[in-house]
Amino acid sequence: MGKLTITRAQTPKPKFEDVSRLEFGKLYTDHMLVMDYSRGRWHDARIVPYADFVLDPAALVFHYGQAIFEGLKAYKNEKDEILMFRPRDNFLRLNRSAERLCIPPIDPDEALSNLIELVRLESGWIPTDPGTSLYVRPTIIATEPALGVRASDQYRFFIILSPVGPYYAEGMKPTRIYVENEYVRAVPGGTGDTKAAANYASSLIAGKKAHEKGYSQVLWLDGLRHENIEEVGSMNMFFVVNGELITPELNGSILPGITRDSILKIAHRMGIGAVERTIGIGEIFRAHDEGRLDEAFGTGTAAVVSAVGEMAWNGRTITINNGEIGRYSQLFYDRLTGIQMGREEDEFGWVVRV
Ligand SMILES: *Cc1c(COP(=O)(O)O)cnc(C)c1O
């Protein structure tokens, strides 16, 4: 394992005054973690003052989009403990994204121990109000200056930290989602199951369309037939039909969410049968019409659980569970945030103490 060097910031930035007013991703801490790849190896892992990067305009990331990222959170609880939720899984997923984009893998254990050092150094930046956290953004970009279409032979790995206010500033409120029929996010064999930056660039236009129609998120259908439910924005989807918990199976074009996986494991442990299978959008609307659609919710690091109150597809709009938070949405939100904050027993060994 390479040795981590630390260069401290000389002039710490002013910290937030009112976390409830923090806009997501607008404020960054004093330091960042950086590591470079060249001549066939990752080297020079370092914590340095947060600053601009200087990159050659020919750096491959600007031209052919070799960029991948991760997102996780560090929490500070009432006992002043700093906790992270399954952080090693984020580095393992980063490596799976890396493999798909011909980016060299990092050592997940070294990345985790370096992240822990960074979070310790920045512990004064972690807000403590309910629902707040320190968002952690690991990223890898291709830095070699070259215009040939090929994999870069130089990369930069970095982690930046951003204090974030509560996702549910006004309490958990079910969202309205728009089912996208024209644009697609991913196709079989594509990069939909990776956190490749390009996936998000290509999804912006549908988000814009949904916002113009008054919806907050886009629900994506499968790229070939536009029939089956894939996921929503940066969340995986769950439905409760006839009392049964179902979620689309990982078919290669859906992002394998760590929150999704955690909810499936909690459900199984609680004796709630959860089924991973293909789910048609028509099936969900039919279930609604027949009074069998009990709940719909999205899951992801940002919101943990986000209940869906309304869904629009093909000119039809349905209201789910009277636009209220459902039983399972609330149950999984409470259980998962309880584990994440160290309030409830961590029977799966998911929480890492910083
Ligand atoms: C990150 C992400 C998710 C959720 O993953 P988590 O690990 O649960 O945060 C779901 N879908 C997409 C497209 C994502 O980028």
mmCIF file of C-alpha atoms and ligand atoms in Angstrom:
data_model
loop_
_atom_site.group_PDB
_atom_site.id
_atom_site.type_symbol
_atom_site.label_atom_id
_atom_site.label_comp_id
_atom_site.label_asym_id
_atom_site.label_seq_id
_atom_site.Cartn_x
_atom_site.Cartn_y
_atom_site.Cartn_z
ATOM 1 C CA MET A 1 0.000 0.000 0.000
ATOM 2 C CA GLY A 2 1.386 3.434 -0.943
ATOM 3 C CA LYS A 3 1.990 5.946 1.786
ATOM 4 C CA LEU A 4 -0.562 8.720 2.141
ATOM 5 C CA THR A 5 0.861 12.237 2.466
ATOM 6 C CA ILE A 6 -1.111 15.099 3.992
ATOM 7 C CA THR A 7 -0.700 18.786 3.182
ATOM 8 C CA ARG A 8 -2.933 20.946 5.338
ATOM 9 C CA ALA A 9 -4.871 23.948 4.089
ATOM 10 C CA GLN A 10 -3.417 27.226 5.361
ATOM 11 C CA THR A 11 -6.663 29.165 5.252
ATOM 12 C CA PRO A 12 -9.689 27.044 6.213
ATOM 13 C CA LYS A 13 -12.914 28.147 4.556
ATOM 14 C CA PRO A 14 -15.827 29.551 6.542
ATOM 15 C CA LYS A 15 -18.181 26.718 7.481
ATOM 16 C CA PHE A 16 -21.935 26.645 6.886
ATOM 17 C CA GLU A 17 -24.129 28.588 9.280
ATOM 18 C CA ASP A 18 -27.498 27.029 8.610
ATOM 19 C CA VAL A 19 -27.352 23.448 7.331
ATOM 20 C CA SER A 20 -31.047 23.360 6.568
ATOM 21 C CA ARG A 21 -30.362 25.906 3.831
ATOM 22 C CA LEU A 22 -27.407 24.088 2.275
ATOM 23 C CA GLU A 23 -28.042 23.410 -1.363
ATOM 24 C CA PHE A 24 -26.810 19.977 -2.495
ATOM 25 C CA GLY A 25 -23.255 20.034 -3.817
ATOM 26 C CA LYS A 26 -22.523 23.725 -3.515
ATOM 27 C CA LEU A 27 -20.070 23.757 -0.617
ATOM 28 C CA TYR A 28 -16.893 21.677 -0.355
ATOM 29 C CA THR A 29 -14.572 21.038 2.578
ATOM 30 C CA ASP A 30 -10.981 22.289 2.972
ATOM 31 C CA HIS A 31 -9.224 19.167 1.691
ATOM 32 C CA MET A 32 -9.510 16.498 -0.980
ATOM 33 C CA LEU A 33 -7.863 13.167 -1.663
ATOM 34 C CA VAL A 34 -5.954 12.807 -4.929
ATOM 35 C CA MET A 35 -4.058 9.898 -6.505
ATOM 36 C CA ASP A 36 -2.577 9.587 -9.987
ATOM 37 C CA TYR A 37 -2.064 6.740 -12.413
ATOM 38 C CA SER A 38 0.791 6.663 -14.901
ATOM 39 C CA ARG A 39 3.437 4.197 -16.128
ATOM 40 C CA GLY A 40 1.101 1.363 -15.245
ATOM 41 C CA ARG A 41 0.418 2.067 -11.562
ATOM 42 C CA TRP A 42 -1.526 4.208 -9.119
ATOM 43 C CA HIS A 43 0.806 6.395 -7.058
ATOM 44 C CA ASP A 44 1.123 9.502 -4.888
ATOM 45 C CA ALA A 45 -2.044 9.183 -2.828
ATOM 46 C CA ARG A 46 -2.283 12.518 -1.052
ATOM 47 C CA ILE A 47 -4.606 14.721 0.951
ATOM 48 C CA VAL A 48 -4.174 18.292 -0.244
ATOM 49 C CA PRO A 49 -6.038 21.605 0.118
ATOM 50 C CA TYR A 50 -9.192 21.667 -2.051
ATOM 51 C CA ALA A 51 -8.198 23.435 -5.275
ATOM 52 C CA ASP A 52 -8.678 23.570 -9.043
ATOM 53 C CA PHE A 53 -7.026 20.938 -11.235
ATOM 54 C CA VAL A 54 -4.777 21.945 -14.096
ATOM 55 C CA LEU A 55 -5.424 19.665 -17.062
ATOM 56 C CA ASP A 56 -4.231 19.661 -20.654
ATOM 57 C CA PRO A 57 -7.103 20.618 -23.002
ATOM 58 C CA ALA A 58 -6.336 17.394 -24.877
ATOM 59 C CA ALA A 59 -6.916 15.292 -21.720
ATOM 60 C CA LEU A 60 -8.932 12.313 -22.928
ATOM 61 C CA VAL A 61 -11.755 12.845 -20.435
ATOM 62 C CA PHE A 62 -12.763 16.035 -22.288
ATOM 63 C CA HIS A 63 -13.082 14.250 -25.605
ATOM 64 C CA TYR A 64 -14.167 10.659 -25.162
ATOM 65 C CA GLY A 65 -15.718 10.768 -21.728
ATOM 66 C CA GLN A 66 -13.706 8.270 -19.688
ATOM 67 C CA ALA A 67 -15.095 9.353 -16.319
ATOM 68 C CA ILE A 68 -16.727 7.361 -13.520
ATOM 69 C CA PHE A 69 -17.866 8.258 -10.037
ATOM 70 C CA GLU A 70 -19.406 7.052 -6.785
ATOM 71 C CA GLY A 71 -21.610 8.607 -4.111
ATOM 72 C CA LEU A 72 -21.852 7.769 -0.417
ATOM 73 C CA LYS A 73 -22.339 9.556 2.888
ATOM 74 C CA ALA A 74 -20.640 9.983 6.270
ATOM 75 C CA TYR A 75 -22.934 10.672 9.226
ATOM 76 C CA LYS A 76 -22.263 12.101 12.683
ATOM 77 C CA ASN A 77 -24.722 10.837 15.300
ATOM 78 C CA GLU A 78 -25.838 12.106 18.725
ATOM 79 C CA LYS A 79 -22.903 10.301 20.357
ATOM 80 C CA ASP A 80 -20.532 12.235 18.062
ATOM 81 C CA GLU A 81 -19.564 9.010 16.301
ATOM 82 C CA ILE A 82 -18.761 9.294 12.601
ATOM 83 C CA LEU A 83 -20.260 6.464 10.561
ATOM 84 C CA MET A 84 -20.135 5.452 6.913
ATOM 85 C CA PHE A 85 -22.518 2.961 5.301
ATOM 86 C CA ARG A 86 -20.974 0.083 3.278
ATOM 87 C CA PRO A 87 -18.198 2.339 1.884
ATOM 88 C CA ARG A 88 -16.069 -0.564 0.628
ATOM 89 C CA ASP A 89 -18.950 -1.586 -1.635
ATOM 90 C CA ASN A 90 -18.741 1.797 -3.328
ATOM 91 C CA PHE A 91 -15.068 1.219 -4.160
ATOM 92 C CA LEU A 92 -15.836 -2.282 -5.441
ATOM 93 C CA ARG A 93 -18.570 -0.823 -7.657
ATOM 94 C CA LEU A 94 -16.152 1.907 -8.801
ATOM 95 C CA ASN A 95 -13.835 -0.883 -9.922
ATOM 96 C CA ARG A 96 -16.641 -2.573 -11.858
ATOM 97 C CA SER A 97 -17.372 0.744 -13.593
ATOM 98 C CA ALA A 98 -13.617 1.101 -14.213
ATOM 99 C CA GLU A 99 -13.403 -2.304 -15.865
ATOM 100 C CA ARG A 100 -16.263 -1.475 -18.241
ATOM 101 C CA LEU A 101 -14.616 1.824 -19.269
ATOM 102 C CA CYS A 102 -11.072 0.395 -19.582
ATOM 103 C CA ILE A 103 -9.891 2.347 -16.526
ATOM 104 C CA PRO A 104 -7.347 0.608 -14.245
ATOM 105 C CA PRO A 105 -8.800 -0.558 -10.897
ATOM 106 C CA ILE A 106 -7.855 0.967 -7.555
ATOM 107 C CA ASP A 107 -7.073 -0.946 -4.355
ATOM 108 C CA PRO A 108 -10.426 -0.779 -2.501
ATOM 109 C CA ASP A 109 -8.820 -1.221 0.929
ATOM 110 C CA GLU A 110 -6.270 1.517 0.361
ATOM 111 C CA ALA A 111 -9.000 3.815 -0.986
ATOM 112 C CA LEU A 112 -11.144 3.113 2.088
ATOM 113 C CA SER A 113 -8.344 3.727 4.586
ATOM 114 C CA ASN A 114 -7.415 6.960 2.770
ATOM 115 C CA LEU A 115 -11.065 8.052 2.757
ATOM 116 C CA ILE A 116 -11.240 7.423 6.509
ATOM 117 C CA GLU A 117 -8.167 9.666 6.978
ATOM 118 C CA LEU A 118 -9.796 12.382 4.889
ATOM 119 C CA VAL A 119 -13.109 12.207 6.746
ATOM 120 C CA ARG A 120 -11.275 12.326 10.110
ATOM 121 C CA LEU A 121 -9.395 15.436 9.021
ATOM 122 C CA GLU A 122 -12.673 17.046 7.873
ATOM 123 C CA SER A 123 -14.822 15.848 10.784
ATOM 124 C CA GLY A 124 -15.607 19.456 11.720
ATOM 125 C CA TRP A 125 -17.470 19.733 8.426
ATOM 126 C CA ILE A 126 -19.975 16.978 9.157
ATOM 127 C CA PRO A 127 -23.324 18.514 10.080
ATOM 128 C CA THR A 128 -25.245 16.922 12.940
ATOM 129 C CA ASP A 129 -28.854 18.059 12.459
ATOM 130 C CA PRO A 130 -31.299 15.208 11.732
ATOM 131 C CA GLY A 131 -31.076 14.044 8.136
ATOM 132 C CA THR A 132 -27.840 15.888 7.370
ATOM 133 C CA SER A 133 -24.569 14.278 6.309
ATOM 134 C CA LEU A 134 -21.260 14.706 4.567
ATOM 135 C CA TYR A 135 -21.615 13.597 0.954
ATOM 136 C CA VAL A 136 -18.555 11.761 -0.395
ATOM 137 C CA ARG A 137 -17.817 11.835 -4.127
ATOM 138 C CA PRO A 138 -15.016 9.542 -5.393
ATOM 139 C CA THR A 139 -14.260 10.091 -9.103
ATOM 140 C CA ILE A 140 -11.791 8.875 -11.748
ATOM 141 C CA ILE A 141 -11.006 10.802 -14.943
ATOM 142 C CA ALA A 142 -8.686 10.147 -17.902
ATOM 143 C CA THR A 143 -5.916 12.761 -17.965
ATOM 144 C CA GLU A 144 -3.573 11.733 -20.766
ATOM 145 C CA PRO A 145 -3.328 14.410 -23.476
ATOM 146 C CA ALA A 146 -4.090 12.518 -26.690
ATOM 147 C CA LEU A 147 -6.730 12.699 -29.395
ATOM 148 C CA GLY A 148 -6.653 9.121 -30.612
ATOM 149 C CA VAL A 149 -9.765 7.202 -29.646
ATOM 150 C CA ARG A 150 -8.374 4.724 -27.120
ATOM 151 C CA ALA A 151 -8.103 4.173 -23.399
ATOM 152 C CA SER A 152 -5.986 6.781 -21.628
ATOM 153 C CA ASP A 153 -2.720 5.679 -20.036
ATOM 154 C CA GLN A 154 -2.966 8.356 -17.333
ATOM 155 C CA TYR A 155 -5.764 8.905 -14.794
ATOM 156 C CA ARG A 156 -6.625 10.913 -11.715
ATOM 157 C CA PHE A 157 -8.626 9.509 -8.818
ATOM 158 C CA PHE A 158 -10.012 12.044 -6.371
ATOM 159 C CA ILE A 159 -12.473 12.288 -3.510
ATOM 160 C CA ILE A 160 -14.207 15.526 -2.579
ATOM 161 C CA LEU A 161 -16.562 16.063 0.366
ATOM 162 C CA SER A 162 -19.660 18.224 0.591
ATOM 163 C CA PRO A 163 -21.817 18.859 3.681
ATOM 164 C CA VAL A 164 -25.468 18.362 2.756
ATOM 165 C CA GLY A 165 -28.687 19.436 4.418
ATOM 166 C CA PRO A 166 -31.612 17.103 5.060
ATOM 167 C CA TYR A 167 -33.013 15.547 1.872
ATOM 168 C CA TYR A 168 -36.464 15.867 3.401
ATOM 169 C CA ALA A 169 -36.323 19.424 4.724
ATOM 170 C CA GLU A 170 -40.124 19.556 4.896
ATOM 171 C CA GLY A 171 -40.668 15.939 5.918
ATOM 172 C CA MET A 172 -40.840 12.937 3.583
ATOM 173 C CA LYS A 173 -43.094 13.863 0.699
ATOM 174 C CA PRO A 174 -44.085 11.485 -2.108
ATOM 175 C CA THR A 175 -42.741 12.550 -5.498
ATOM 176 C CA ARG A 176 -44.374 12.791 -8.899
ATOM 177 C CA ILE A 177 -42.590 10.872 -11.623
ATOM 178 C CA TYR A 178 -42.797 10.906 -15.373
ATOM 179 C CA VAL A 179 -42.454 7.631 -17.285
ATOM 180 C CA GLU A 180 -40.245 8.359 -20.305
ATOM 181 C CA ASN A 181 -41.416 6.716 -23.521
ATOM 182 C CA GLU A 182 -39.070 8.229 -26.091
ATOM 183 C CA TYR A 183 -35.553 8.627 -24.712
ATOM 184 C CA VAL A 184 -33.724 5.706 -23.119
ATOM 185 C CA ARG A 185 -31.031 5.638 -20.440
ATOM 186 C CA ALA A 186 -29.401 2.326 -21.168
ATOM 187 C CA VAL A 187 -29.466 -0.704 -23.439
ATOM 188 C CA PRO A 188 -28.312 -4.306 -22.919
ATOM 189 C CA GLY A 189 -24.559 -4.390 -23.400
ATOM 190 C CA GLY A 190 -24.232 -0.658 -22.708
ATOM 191 C CA THR A 191 -23.004 1.143 -19.593
ATOM 192 C CA GLY A 192 -26.280 1.382 -17.660
ATOM 193 C CA ASP A 193 -24.997 -0.823 -14.854
ATOM 194 C CA THR A 194 -22.007 1.464 -14.212
ATOM 195 C CA LYS A 195 -21.745 4.941 -12.713
ATOM 196 C CA ALA A 196 -20.255 6.311 -15.928
ATOM 197 C CA ALA A 197 -20.526 10.107 -16.165
ATOM 198 C CA ALA A 198 -21.791 9.789 -19.742
ATOM 199 C CA ASN A 199 -24.972 8.029 -18.576
ATOM 200 C CA TYR A 200 -26.017 11.192 -16.777
ATOM 201 C CA ALA A 201 -25.173 13.507 -19.670
ATOM 202 C CA SER A 202 -27.438 11.506 -21.954
ATOM 203 C CA SER A 203 -30.301 11.463 -19.441
ATOM 204 C CA LEU A 204 -30.483 15.245 -18.902
ATOM 205 C CA ILE A 205 -32.839 15.932 -21.779
ATOM 206 C CA ALA A 206 -35.536 13.622 -20.419
ATOM 207 C CA GLY A 207 -35.151 15.237 -16.995
ATOM 208 C CA LYS A 208 -35.682 18.616 -18.604
ATOM 209 C CA LYS A 209 -38.799 17.360 -20.382
ATOM 210 C CA ALA A 210 -40.187 15.905 -17.138
ATOM 211 C CA HIS A 211 -39.547 19.150 -15.235
ATOM 212 C CA GLU A 212 -41.286 21.166 -17.940
ATOM 213 C CA LYS A 213 -44.315 18.908 -17.474
ATOM 214 C CA GLY A 214 -44.201 19.452 -13.719
ATOM 215 C CA TYR A 215 -42.627 16.151 -12.640
ATOM 216 C CA SER A 216 -39.582 15.854 -10.428
ATOM 217 C CA GLN A 217 -38.034 12.633 -11.774
ATOM 218 C CA VAL A 218 -37.898 10.408 -14.838
ATOM 219 C CA LEU A 219 -38.746 6.721 -14.734
ATOM 220 C CA TRP A 220 -36.805 4.883 -17.419
ATOM 221 C CA LEU A 221 -38.137 1.965 -19.399
ATOM 222 C CA ASP A 222 -35.981 -0.715 -21.047
ATOM 223 C CA GLY A 223 -34.053 0.515 -24.059
ATOM 224 C CA LEU A 224 -35.291 -2.061 -26.563
ATOM 225 C CA ARG A 225 -39.060 -2.288 -26.189
ATOM 226 C CA HIS A 226 -39.918 0.570 -23.813
ATOM 227 C CA GLU A 227 -42.069 -1.874 -21.857
ATOM 228 C CA ASN A 228 -40.278 -2.821 -18.680
ATOM 229 C CA ILE A 229 -39.393 -0.658 -15.723
ATOM 230 C CA GLU A 230 -35.693 -0.023 -15.204
ATOM 231 C CA GLU A 231 -35.120 2.736 -12.628
ATOM 232 C CA VAL A 232 -35.704 6.371 -11.730
ATOM 233 C CA GLY A 233 -33.094 9.153 -12.022
ATOM 234 C CA SER A 234 -30.459 7.927 -9.604
ATOM 235 C CA MET A 235 -32.720 5.550 -7.719
ATOM 236 C CA ASN A 236 -33.766 1.928 -8.054
ATOM 237 C CA MET A 237 -37.501 1.201 -8.008
ATOM 238 C CA PHE A 238 -39.605 -0.988 -5.736
ATOM 239 C CA PHE A 239 -43.336 -1.666 -5.924
ATOM 240 C CA VAL A 240 -45.757 -3.325 -3.542
ATOM 241 C CA VAL A 241 -48.410 -5.195 -5.540
ATOM 242 C CA ASN A 242 -51.017 -7.215 -3.685
ATOM 243 C CA GLY A 243 -48.858 -6.972 -0.580
ATOM 244 C CA GLU A 244 -45.807 -8.405 -2.387
ATOM 245 C CA LEU A 245 -42.549 -6.421 -2.584
ATOM 246 C CA ILE A 246 -41.078 -6.485 -6.105
ATOM 247 C CA THR A 247 -38.140 -4.771 -7.827
ATOM 248 C CA PRO A 248 -36.699 -5.093 -11.355
ATOM 249 C CA GLU A 249 -33.927 -7.707 -11.477
ATOM 250 C CA LEU A 250 -30.364 -6.604 -12.271
ATOM 251 C CA ASN A 251 -30.487 -7.197 -16.018
ATOM 252 C CA GLY A 252 -27.221 -5.487 -16.998
ATOM 253 C CA SER A 253 -28.720 -2.083 -17.777
ATOM 254 C CA ILE A 254 -29.839 -1.171 -14.239
ATOM 255 C CA LEU A 255 -27.438 0.343 -11.720
ATOM 256 C CA PRO A 256 -26.919 -2.134 -8.860
ATOM 257 C CA GLY A 257 -27.738 0.209 -5.981
ATOM 258 C CA ILE A 258 -26.270 -0.421 -2.555
ATOM 259 C CA THR A 259 -29.499 0.903 -1.011
ATOM 260 C CA ARG A 260 -31.481 -1.539 -3.188
ATOM 261 C CA ASP A 261 -29.322 -4.425 -2.048
ATOM 262 C CA SER A 262 -29.612 -3.346 1.602
ATOM 263 C CA ILE A 263 -33.416 -3.196 1.421
ATOM 264 C CA LEU A 264 -33.602 -6.651 -0.179
ATOM 265 C CA LYS A 265 -31.417 -8.061 2.615
ATOM 266 C CA ILE A 266 -33.400 -6.316 5.366
ATOM 267 C CA ALA A 267 -36.657 -7.548 3.806
ATOM 268 C CA HIS A 268 -35.449 -11.142 3.682
ATOM 269 C CA ARG A 269 -34.224 -10.946 7.276
ATOM 270 C CA MET A 270 -37.620 -9.607 8.369
ATOM 271 C CA GLY A 271 -39.401 -12.419 6.567
ATOM 272 C CA ILE A 272 -40.811 -10.086 3.914
ATOM 273 C CA GLY A 273 -40.612 -11.997 0.661
ATOM 274 C CA ALA A 274 -39.040 -9.705 -1.935
ATOM 275 C CA VAL A 275 -39.004 -10.734 -5.577
ATOM 276 C CA GLU A 276 -36.518 -9.520 -8.213
ATOM 277 C CA ARG A 277 -38.085 -9.873 -11.659
ATOM 278 C CA THR A 278 -39.025 -8.127 -14.888
ATOM 279 C CA ILE A 279 -41.821 -5.626 -14.190
ATOM 280 C CA GLY A 280 -43.856 -4.194 -17.061
ATOM 281 C CA ILE A 281 -45.090 -0.607 -16.878
ATOM 282 C CA GLY A 282 -48.412 -1.911 -18.214
ATOM 283 C CA GLU A 283 -48.546 -4.422 -15.367
ATOM 284 C CA ILE A 284 -48.129 -1.620 -12.804
ATOM 285 C CA PHE A 285 -50.873 0.532 -14.365
ATOM 286 C CA ARG A 286 -53.151 -2.525 -14.552
ATOM 287 C CA ALA A 287 -52.444 -3.327 -10.900
ATOM 288 C CA HIS A 288 -53.415 0.254 -10.072
ATOM 289 C CA ASP A 289 -56.654 0.010 -12.048
ATOM 290 C CA GLU A 290 -57.559 -3.207 -10.265
ATOM 291 C CA GLY A 291 -56.761 -1.728 -6.859
ATOM 292 C CA ARG A 292 -53.746 -3.977 -6.297
ATOM 293 C CA LEU A 293 -50.942 -1.374 -6.409
ATOM 294 C CA ASP A 294 -50.218 -0.598 -2.774
ATOM 295 C CA GLU A 295 -46.971 1.366 -2.974
ATOM 296 C CA ALA A 296 -44.114 2.550 -5.152
ATOM 297 C CA PHE A 297 -40.790 3.919 -3.937
ATOM 298 C CA GLY A 298 -37.283 4.698 -5.151
ATOM 299 C CA THR A 299 -34.099 3.877 -3.250
ATOM 300 C CA GLY A 300 -30.665 5.500 -3.380
ATOM 301 C CA THR A 301 -27.963 7.059 -1.236
ATOM 302 C CA ALA A 302 -29.323 10.618 -1.521
ATOM 303 C CA ALA A 303 -32.886 10.062 -0.267
ATOM 304 C CA VAL A 304 -32.496 6.495 1.121
ATOM 305 C CA VAL A 305 -36.204 5.879 0.362
ATOM 306 C CA SER A 306 -38.406 8.168 -1.707
ATOM 307 C CA ALA A 307 -42.094 7.346 -1.922
ATOM 308 C CA VAL A 308 -43.785 7.854 -5.291
ATOM 309 C CA GLY A 309 -47.186 9.512 -5.057
ATOM 310 C CA GLU A 310 -47.988 9.943 -8.733
ATOM 311 C CA MET A 311 -46.892 8.399 -12.006
ATOM 312 C CA ALA A 312 -47.597 9.643 -15.532
ATOM 313 C CA TRP A 313 -47.279 7.373 -18.577
ATOM 314 C CA ASN A 314 -48.681 7.567 -22.087
ATOM 315 C CA GLY A 315 -51.009 10.432 -21.270
ATOM 316 C CA ARG A 316 -52.392 8.765 -18.129
ATOM 317 C CA THR A 317 -51.669 9.756 -14.547
ATOM 318 C CA ILE A 318 -52.204 7.514 -11.550
ATOM 319 C CA THR A 319 -52.109 8.363 -7.864
ATOM 320 C CA ILE A 320 -50.472 5.757 -5.664
ATOM 321 C CA ASN A 321 -51.537 5.108 -2.064
ATOM 322 C CA ASN A 322 -53.558 8.357 -2.076
ATOM 323 C CA GLY A 323 -50.299 10.236 -2.521
ATOM 324 C CA GLU A 324 -49.213 9.194 0.965
ATOM 325 C CA ILE A 325 -46.146 7.444 2.372
ATOM 326 C CA GLY A 326 -46.780 3.707 2.383
ATOM 327 C CA ARG A 327 -46.105 1.173 5.099
ATOM 328 C CA TYR A 328 -43.039 -0.398 3.454
ATOM 329 C CA SER A 329 -41.581 2.963 2.379
ATOM 330 C CA GLN A 330 -41.678 4.138 5.977
ATOM 331 C CA LEU A 331 -40.504 0.811 7.394
ATOM 332 C CA PHE A 332 -37.401 0.577 5.182
ATOM 333 C CA TYR A 333 -36.602 4.266 5.591
ATOM 334 C CA ASP A 334 -36.717 3.981 9.383
ATOM 335 C CA ARG A 335 -34.794 0.711 9.560
ATOM 336 C CA LEU A 336 -32.058 1.765 7.120
ATOM 337 C CA THR A 337 -31.514 5.249 8.552
ATOM 338 C CA GLY A 338 -31.553 3.662 12.035
ATOM 339 C CA ILE A 339 -28.665 1.371 11.046
ATOM 340 C CA GLN A 340 -26.834 4.173 9.217
ATOM 341 C CA MET A 341 -26.971 6.453 12.266
ATOM 342 C CA GLY A 342 -25.930 3.701 14.699
ATOM 343 C CA ARG A 343 -29.324 3.760 16.481
ATOM 344 C CA GLU A 344 -30.301 0.246 15.482
ATOM 345 C CA GLU A 345 -28.403 -3.012 15.548
ATOM 346 C CA ASP A 346 -26.121 -3.429 12.542
ATOM 347 C CA GLU A 347 -26.664 -7.147 12.113
ATOM 348 C CA PHE A 348 -25.103 -7.216 8.643
ATOM 349 C CA GLY A 349 -21.870 -5.424 9.625
ATOM 350 C CA TRP A 350 -22.520 -2.594 7.175
ATOM 351 C CA VAL A 351 -21.441 0.377 9.265
ATOM 352 C CA VAL A 352 -17.814 1.531 9.297
ATOM 353 C CA ARG A 353 -16.791 3.730 12.228
ATOM 354 C CA VAL A 354 -14.384 6.486 11.226
HETATM 355 C C1 LIG B 1 -26.216 5.744 -7.795
HETATM 356 C C2 LIG B 1 -27.394 5.295 -8.529
HETATM 357 C C3 LIG B 1 -28.408 4.535 -7.933
HETATM 358 C C4 LIG B 1 -28.473 4.230 -6.462
HETATM 359 O O1 LIG B 1 -27.355 3.567 -5.963
HETATM 360 P P1 LIG B 1 -27.049 3.601 -4.408
HETATM 361 O O2 LIG B 1 -25.811 2.770 -4.292
HETATM 362 O O3 LIG B 1 -28.198 2.985 -3.722
HETATM 363 O O4 LIG B 1 -26.845 5.027 -4.037
HETATM 364 C C5 LIG B 1 -29.443 4.059 -8.737
HETATM 365 N N1 LIG B 1 -29.486 4.358 -10.043
HETATM 366 C C6 LIG B 1 -28.543 5.099 -10.652
HETATM 367 C C7 LIG B 1 -28.660 5.370 -12.100
HETATM 368 C C8 LIG B 1 -27.484 5.604 -9.908
HETATM 369 O O5 LIG B 1 -26.573 6.376 -10.492
#
